[in-house]
Coordinates of C-alpha atoms in Angstrom, one line a residue:
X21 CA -1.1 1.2 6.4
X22 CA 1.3 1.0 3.5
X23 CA 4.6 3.2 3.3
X24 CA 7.4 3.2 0.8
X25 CA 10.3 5.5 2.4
X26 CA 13.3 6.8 0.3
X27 CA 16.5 5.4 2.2
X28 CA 17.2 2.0 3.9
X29 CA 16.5 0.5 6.8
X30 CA 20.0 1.4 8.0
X31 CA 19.5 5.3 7.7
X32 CA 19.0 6.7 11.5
X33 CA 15.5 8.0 11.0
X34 CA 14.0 4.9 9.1
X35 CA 16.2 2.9 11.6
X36 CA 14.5 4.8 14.1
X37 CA 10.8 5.1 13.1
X38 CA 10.8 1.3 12.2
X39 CA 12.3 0.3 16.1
X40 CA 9.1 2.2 17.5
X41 CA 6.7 0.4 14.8
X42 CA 8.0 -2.4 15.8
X43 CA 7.8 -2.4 19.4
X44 CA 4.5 -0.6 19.4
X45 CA 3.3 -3.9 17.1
X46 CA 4.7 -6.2 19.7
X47 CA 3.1 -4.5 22.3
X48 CA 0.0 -4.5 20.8
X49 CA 0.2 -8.6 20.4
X50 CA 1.2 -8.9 23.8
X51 CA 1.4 -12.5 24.5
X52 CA -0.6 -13.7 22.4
X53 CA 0.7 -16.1 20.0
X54 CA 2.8 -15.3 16.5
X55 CA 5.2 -16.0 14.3
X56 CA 7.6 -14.4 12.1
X57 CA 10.2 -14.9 9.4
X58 CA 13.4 -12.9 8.7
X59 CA 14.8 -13.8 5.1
X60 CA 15.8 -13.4 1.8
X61 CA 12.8 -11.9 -0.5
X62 CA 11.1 -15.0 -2.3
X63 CA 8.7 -13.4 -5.0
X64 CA 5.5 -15.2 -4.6
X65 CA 7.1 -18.0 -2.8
X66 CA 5.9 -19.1 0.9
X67 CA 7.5 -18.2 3.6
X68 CA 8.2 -21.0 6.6
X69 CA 7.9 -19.1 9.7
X70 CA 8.5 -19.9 13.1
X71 CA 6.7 -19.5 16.0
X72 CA 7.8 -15.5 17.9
X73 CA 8.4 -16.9 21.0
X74 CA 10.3 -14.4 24.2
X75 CA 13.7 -15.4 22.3
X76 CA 11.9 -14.5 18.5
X77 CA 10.5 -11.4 19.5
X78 CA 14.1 -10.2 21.3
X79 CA 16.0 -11.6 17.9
X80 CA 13.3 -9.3 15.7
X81 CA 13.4 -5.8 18.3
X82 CA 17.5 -6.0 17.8
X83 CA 17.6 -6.4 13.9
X84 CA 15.4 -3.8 13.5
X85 CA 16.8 -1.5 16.3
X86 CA 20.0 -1.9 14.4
X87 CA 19.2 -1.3 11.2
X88 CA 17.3 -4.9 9.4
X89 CA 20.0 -5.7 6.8
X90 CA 19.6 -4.9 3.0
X91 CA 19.3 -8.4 1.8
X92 CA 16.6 -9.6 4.4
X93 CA 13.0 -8.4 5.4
X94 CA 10.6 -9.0 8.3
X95 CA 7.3 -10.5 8.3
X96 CA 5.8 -10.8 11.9
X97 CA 1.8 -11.7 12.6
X98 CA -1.0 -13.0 14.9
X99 CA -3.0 -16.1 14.4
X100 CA -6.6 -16.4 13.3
X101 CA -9.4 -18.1 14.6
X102 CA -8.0 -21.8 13.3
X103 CA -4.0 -20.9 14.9
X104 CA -2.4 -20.0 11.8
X105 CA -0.4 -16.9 10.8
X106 CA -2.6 -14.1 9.8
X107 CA -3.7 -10.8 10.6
X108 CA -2.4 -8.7 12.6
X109 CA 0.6 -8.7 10.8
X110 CA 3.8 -6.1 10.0
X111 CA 6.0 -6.7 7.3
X112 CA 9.4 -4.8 6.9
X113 CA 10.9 -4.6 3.3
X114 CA 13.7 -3.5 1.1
X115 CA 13.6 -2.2 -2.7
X116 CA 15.9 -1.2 -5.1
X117 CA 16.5 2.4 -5.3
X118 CA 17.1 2.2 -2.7
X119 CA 14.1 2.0 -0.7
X120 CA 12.3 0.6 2.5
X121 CA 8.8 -0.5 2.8
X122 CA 6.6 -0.3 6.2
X123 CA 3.2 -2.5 6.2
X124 CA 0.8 -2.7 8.6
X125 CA -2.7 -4.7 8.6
X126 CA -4.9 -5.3 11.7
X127 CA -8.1 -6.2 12.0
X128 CA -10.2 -3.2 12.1
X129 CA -12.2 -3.7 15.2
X130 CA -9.2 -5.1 17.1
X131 CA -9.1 -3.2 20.2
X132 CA -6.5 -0.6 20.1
X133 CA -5.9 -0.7 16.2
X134 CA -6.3 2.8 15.8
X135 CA -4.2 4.0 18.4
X136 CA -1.4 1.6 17.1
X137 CA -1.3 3.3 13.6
X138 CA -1.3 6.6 15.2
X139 CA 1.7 5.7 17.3
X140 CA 3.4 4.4 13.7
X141 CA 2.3 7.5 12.3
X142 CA 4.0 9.5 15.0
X143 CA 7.4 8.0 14.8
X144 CA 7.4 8.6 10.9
X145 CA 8.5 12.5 11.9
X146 CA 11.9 12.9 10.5
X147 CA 11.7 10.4 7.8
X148 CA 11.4 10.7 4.3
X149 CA 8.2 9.1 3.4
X150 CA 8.2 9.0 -0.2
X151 CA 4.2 7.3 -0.6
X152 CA 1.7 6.1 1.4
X153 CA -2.0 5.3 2.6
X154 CA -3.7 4.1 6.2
X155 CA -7.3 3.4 6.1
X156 CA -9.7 0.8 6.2
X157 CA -9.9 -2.2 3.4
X158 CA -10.3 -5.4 2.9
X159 CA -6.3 -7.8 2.3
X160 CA -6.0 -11.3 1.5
X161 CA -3.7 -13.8 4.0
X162 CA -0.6 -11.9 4.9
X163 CA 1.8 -14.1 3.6
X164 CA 2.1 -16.7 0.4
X165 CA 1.2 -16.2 -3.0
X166 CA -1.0 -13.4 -4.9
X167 CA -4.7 -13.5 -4.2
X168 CA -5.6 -10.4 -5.4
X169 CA -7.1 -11.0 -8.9
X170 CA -9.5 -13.3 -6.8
X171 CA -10.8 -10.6 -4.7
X172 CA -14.4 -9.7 -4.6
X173 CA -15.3 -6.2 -5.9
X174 CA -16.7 -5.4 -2.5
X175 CA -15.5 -1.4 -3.1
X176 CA -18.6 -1.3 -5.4
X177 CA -20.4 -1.2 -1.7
X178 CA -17.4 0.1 0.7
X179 CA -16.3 2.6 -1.8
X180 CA -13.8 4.0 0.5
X181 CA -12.1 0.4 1.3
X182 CA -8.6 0.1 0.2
X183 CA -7.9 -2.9 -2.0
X184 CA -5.0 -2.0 -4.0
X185 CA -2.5 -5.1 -4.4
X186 CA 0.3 -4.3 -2.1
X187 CA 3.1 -6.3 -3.9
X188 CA 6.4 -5.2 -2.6
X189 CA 8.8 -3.4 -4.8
X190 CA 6.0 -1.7 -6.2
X191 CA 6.1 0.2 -9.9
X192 CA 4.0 2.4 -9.2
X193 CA 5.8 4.6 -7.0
X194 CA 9.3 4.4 -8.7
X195 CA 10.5 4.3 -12.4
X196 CA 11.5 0.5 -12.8
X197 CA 13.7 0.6 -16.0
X198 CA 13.6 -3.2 -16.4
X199 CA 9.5 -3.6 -16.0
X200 CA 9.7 -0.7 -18.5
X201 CA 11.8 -2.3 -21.1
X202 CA 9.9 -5.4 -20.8
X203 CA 6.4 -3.9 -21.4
X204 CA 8.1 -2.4 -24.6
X205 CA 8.9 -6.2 -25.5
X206 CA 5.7 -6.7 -25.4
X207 CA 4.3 -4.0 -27.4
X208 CA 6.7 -4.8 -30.2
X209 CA 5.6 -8.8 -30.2
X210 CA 2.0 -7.4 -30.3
X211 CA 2.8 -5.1 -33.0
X212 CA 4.3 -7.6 -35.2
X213 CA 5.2 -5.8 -38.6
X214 CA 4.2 -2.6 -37.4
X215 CA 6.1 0.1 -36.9
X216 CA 6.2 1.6 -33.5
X217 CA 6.9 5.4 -33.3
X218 CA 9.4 7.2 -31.2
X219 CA 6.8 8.3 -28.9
X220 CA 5.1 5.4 -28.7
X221 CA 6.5 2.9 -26.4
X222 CA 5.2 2.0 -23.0
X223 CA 6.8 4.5 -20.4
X224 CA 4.8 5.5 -17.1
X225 CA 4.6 8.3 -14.8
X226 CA 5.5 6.8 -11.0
X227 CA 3.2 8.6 -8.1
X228 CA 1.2 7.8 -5.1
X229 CA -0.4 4.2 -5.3
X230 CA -3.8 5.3 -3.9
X231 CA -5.8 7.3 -1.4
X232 CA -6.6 6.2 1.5
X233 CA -8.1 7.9 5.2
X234 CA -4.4 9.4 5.8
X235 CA -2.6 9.5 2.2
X236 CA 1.1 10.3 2.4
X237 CA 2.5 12.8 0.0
X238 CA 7.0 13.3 -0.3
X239 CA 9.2 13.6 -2.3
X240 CA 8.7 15.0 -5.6
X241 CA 5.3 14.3 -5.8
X242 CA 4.2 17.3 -3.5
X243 CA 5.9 19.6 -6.4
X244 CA 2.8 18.3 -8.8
X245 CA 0.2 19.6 -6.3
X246 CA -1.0 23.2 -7.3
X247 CA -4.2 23.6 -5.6
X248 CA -4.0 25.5 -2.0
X249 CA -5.2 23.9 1.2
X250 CA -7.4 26.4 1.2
X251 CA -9.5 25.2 -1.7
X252 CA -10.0 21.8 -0.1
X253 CA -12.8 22.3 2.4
X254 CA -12.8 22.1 6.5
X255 CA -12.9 18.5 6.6
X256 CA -9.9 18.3 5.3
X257 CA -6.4 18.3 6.8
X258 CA -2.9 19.1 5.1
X259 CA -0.5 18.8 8.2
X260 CA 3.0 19.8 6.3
X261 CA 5.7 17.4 8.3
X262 CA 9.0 18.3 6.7
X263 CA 10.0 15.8 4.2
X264 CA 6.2 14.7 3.6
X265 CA 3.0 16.0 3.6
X266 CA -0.5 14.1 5.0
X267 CA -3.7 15.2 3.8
X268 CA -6.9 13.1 6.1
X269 CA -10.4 12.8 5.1
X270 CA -12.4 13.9 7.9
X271 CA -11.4 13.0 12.0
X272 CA -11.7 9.2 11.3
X273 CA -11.7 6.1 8.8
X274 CA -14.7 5.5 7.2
X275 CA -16.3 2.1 4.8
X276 CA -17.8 4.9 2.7
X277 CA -20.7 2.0 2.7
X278 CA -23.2 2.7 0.0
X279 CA -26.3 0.3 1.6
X280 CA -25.5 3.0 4.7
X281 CA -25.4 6.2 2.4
X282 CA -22.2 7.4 4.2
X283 CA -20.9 10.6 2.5
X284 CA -17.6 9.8 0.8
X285 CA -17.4 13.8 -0.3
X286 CA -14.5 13.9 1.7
X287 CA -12.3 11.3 0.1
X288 CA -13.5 12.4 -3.7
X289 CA -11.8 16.0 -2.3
X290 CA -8.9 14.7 -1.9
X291 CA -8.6 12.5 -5.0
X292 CA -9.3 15.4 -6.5
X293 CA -6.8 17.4 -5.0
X294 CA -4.0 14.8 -4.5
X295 CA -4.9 13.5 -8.6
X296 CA -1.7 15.6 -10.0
X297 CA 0.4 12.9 -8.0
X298 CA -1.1 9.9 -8.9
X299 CA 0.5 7.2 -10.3
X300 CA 0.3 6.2 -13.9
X301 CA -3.8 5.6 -14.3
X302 CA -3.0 1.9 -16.2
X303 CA -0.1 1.0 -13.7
X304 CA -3.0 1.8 -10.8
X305 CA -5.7 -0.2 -13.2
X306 CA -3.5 -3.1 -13.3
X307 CA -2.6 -3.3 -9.8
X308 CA -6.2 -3.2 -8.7
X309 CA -8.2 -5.7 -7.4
X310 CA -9.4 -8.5 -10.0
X311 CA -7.2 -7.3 -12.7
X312 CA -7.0 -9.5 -16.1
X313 CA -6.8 -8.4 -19.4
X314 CA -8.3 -11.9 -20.0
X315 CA -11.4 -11.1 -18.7
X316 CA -13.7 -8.1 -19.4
X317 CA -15.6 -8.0 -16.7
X318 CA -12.7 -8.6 -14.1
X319 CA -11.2 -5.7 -16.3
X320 CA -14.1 -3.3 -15.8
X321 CA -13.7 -4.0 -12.0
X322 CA -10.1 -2.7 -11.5
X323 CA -11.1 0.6 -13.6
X324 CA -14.0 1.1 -11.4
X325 CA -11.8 0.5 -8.3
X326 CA -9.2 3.3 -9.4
X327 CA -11.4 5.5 -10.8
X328 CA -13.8 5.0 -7.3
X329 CA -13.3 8.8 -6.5
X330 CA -13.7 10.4 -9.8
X331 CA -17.2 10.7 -10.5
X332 CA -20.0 10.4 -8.0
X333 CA -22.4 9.1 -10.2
X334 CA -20.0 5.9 -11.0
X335 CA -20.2 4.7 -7.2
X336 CA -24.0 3.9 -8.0

């Protein structure tokens, strides 16, 4: 689950809806071990964590309950088989804008992982959810550097798998002037002596970063859909919830596993309905998984990954 909210963590309802995300994560670790890290954002740095003990967890449920400053964000996980930090794991953010970023990953068979994202689900009413996607997929370690050009291309089986890079801070749901200005940098140096027209320089349409199970439609974004629920089919669902909109693919999550022949029909409906909001199609290609423009092959597996939904035949 991956949100991006317009407002800070400091506004009552994001305040709020993050408290209950919270405490519904640390009740679903129980007292099992963790460990967690409140700081400055570090790019791709590490992060030194320490271990949430009683004292951790009660420092973590009163920054959030009061509003998790602007210049600090949350990471808080499990342990994996060998004791070290990894999934499940929440991670609270800030971005400019401004905006505030909720992130959820647990392991997909944990017991109870379901009813935890519906209970984060549920506190979102209220809150102005900009973005967002829950669903099933495949995420590198929770916390260090950038794995996600390494990934496998594992949605050319589980074509409904979520794999998108979730950097923080993301482009592709707001208009970054600075990543714009520097991609037109670029296009000059590659242009050398030619002349680049007016309409010409890199510029990108922000939008929702993916679909997921559960996709999360606000802002302006709904104003670009113009087909009516109606046209969508019955196992669909378009449950209007005041500043956002959810549209769900069918009662639960699937792999959409080709070696299974599970019917992704559902999820290609709603790519096709929700496609007026995407984001920018090459902000989306290169934030998918294996991404280089070094590297055709790695290249031709980030189109296929955002353009998963388009055509049928392409999932063959």
């Amino acid at each position: 689950m991956h949100l991006w909210i317009t407002g800070t963590f400091a506004d009552a309802p994001v305040r709020t809806a993050s408290a209950r995300a919270a405490e519904a994560f640390i009740d679903h670790l129980g007292k099992t071990q963790a460990f967690y890290a409140m700081v400055r954002p570090t790019g791709s740095k590490s992060l030194k964590l320490s271990r949430a003990d009683k004292a951790g967890r009660t420092e973590i449920s009163r920054a959030v309950a009061t509003g998790l400053p602007d210049h600090r964000y949350l990471y808080l996980t499990g342990t994996d088989a060998e004791g070290h930090p990894g999934h499940p794991m929440l991670a609270l953010a800030h971005a400019p804008l401004p905006m505030a970023e909720i992130r959820i990953e647990l392991p997909w068979q944990a017991e109870g992982a379901l009813d935890l994202m519906a209970q984060v689900d549920a506190a979102l009413e209220g809150v102005p959810v900009l973005a967002g996607y829950m669903g099933y997929g495949f995420a590198p370690r929770p916390l260090g550097v950038n794995y996600a050009s390494f990934v496998p291309p594992a949605h050319r089986r589980y074509r409904c798998a979520l794999m998108m890079d979730p950097v923080p801070f993301s482009p592709l749901v707001r208009h970054d002037q600075s990543f714009v200005t520097m991609r037109r940098l670029e296009q000059k140096r590659a242009a050398k002596v030619r002349a680049i027209g007016e309409a010409d320089p890199f510029d990108y349409v922000p939008g929702l970063p993916d679909v997921g199970w559960r996709t999360y439609i606000g802002g302006a974004y709904r104003d670009r859909l113009a087909v009516t629920a109606e046209a969508l089919g019955p196992d669909l669902i378009i449950d209007d919830r005041g500043f956002f909109t959810t549209v769900t693919a069918g009662p639960a999550p699937i792999w959409g596993d080709l070696n299974l022949n599970e019917d992704i029909s559902a999820y290609q409906a709603v790519f096709a309905f929700l496609e007026p909001a995407m984001s920018d199609w090459n902000m989306r290609a290169r934030s998918a998984p294996g991404y280089s423009i070094k590297d055709e092959e790695r290249l031709r597996q980030a189109k296929a990954y955002v353009d998963r939904f388009t055509v049928a035949e392409r999932q063959a």
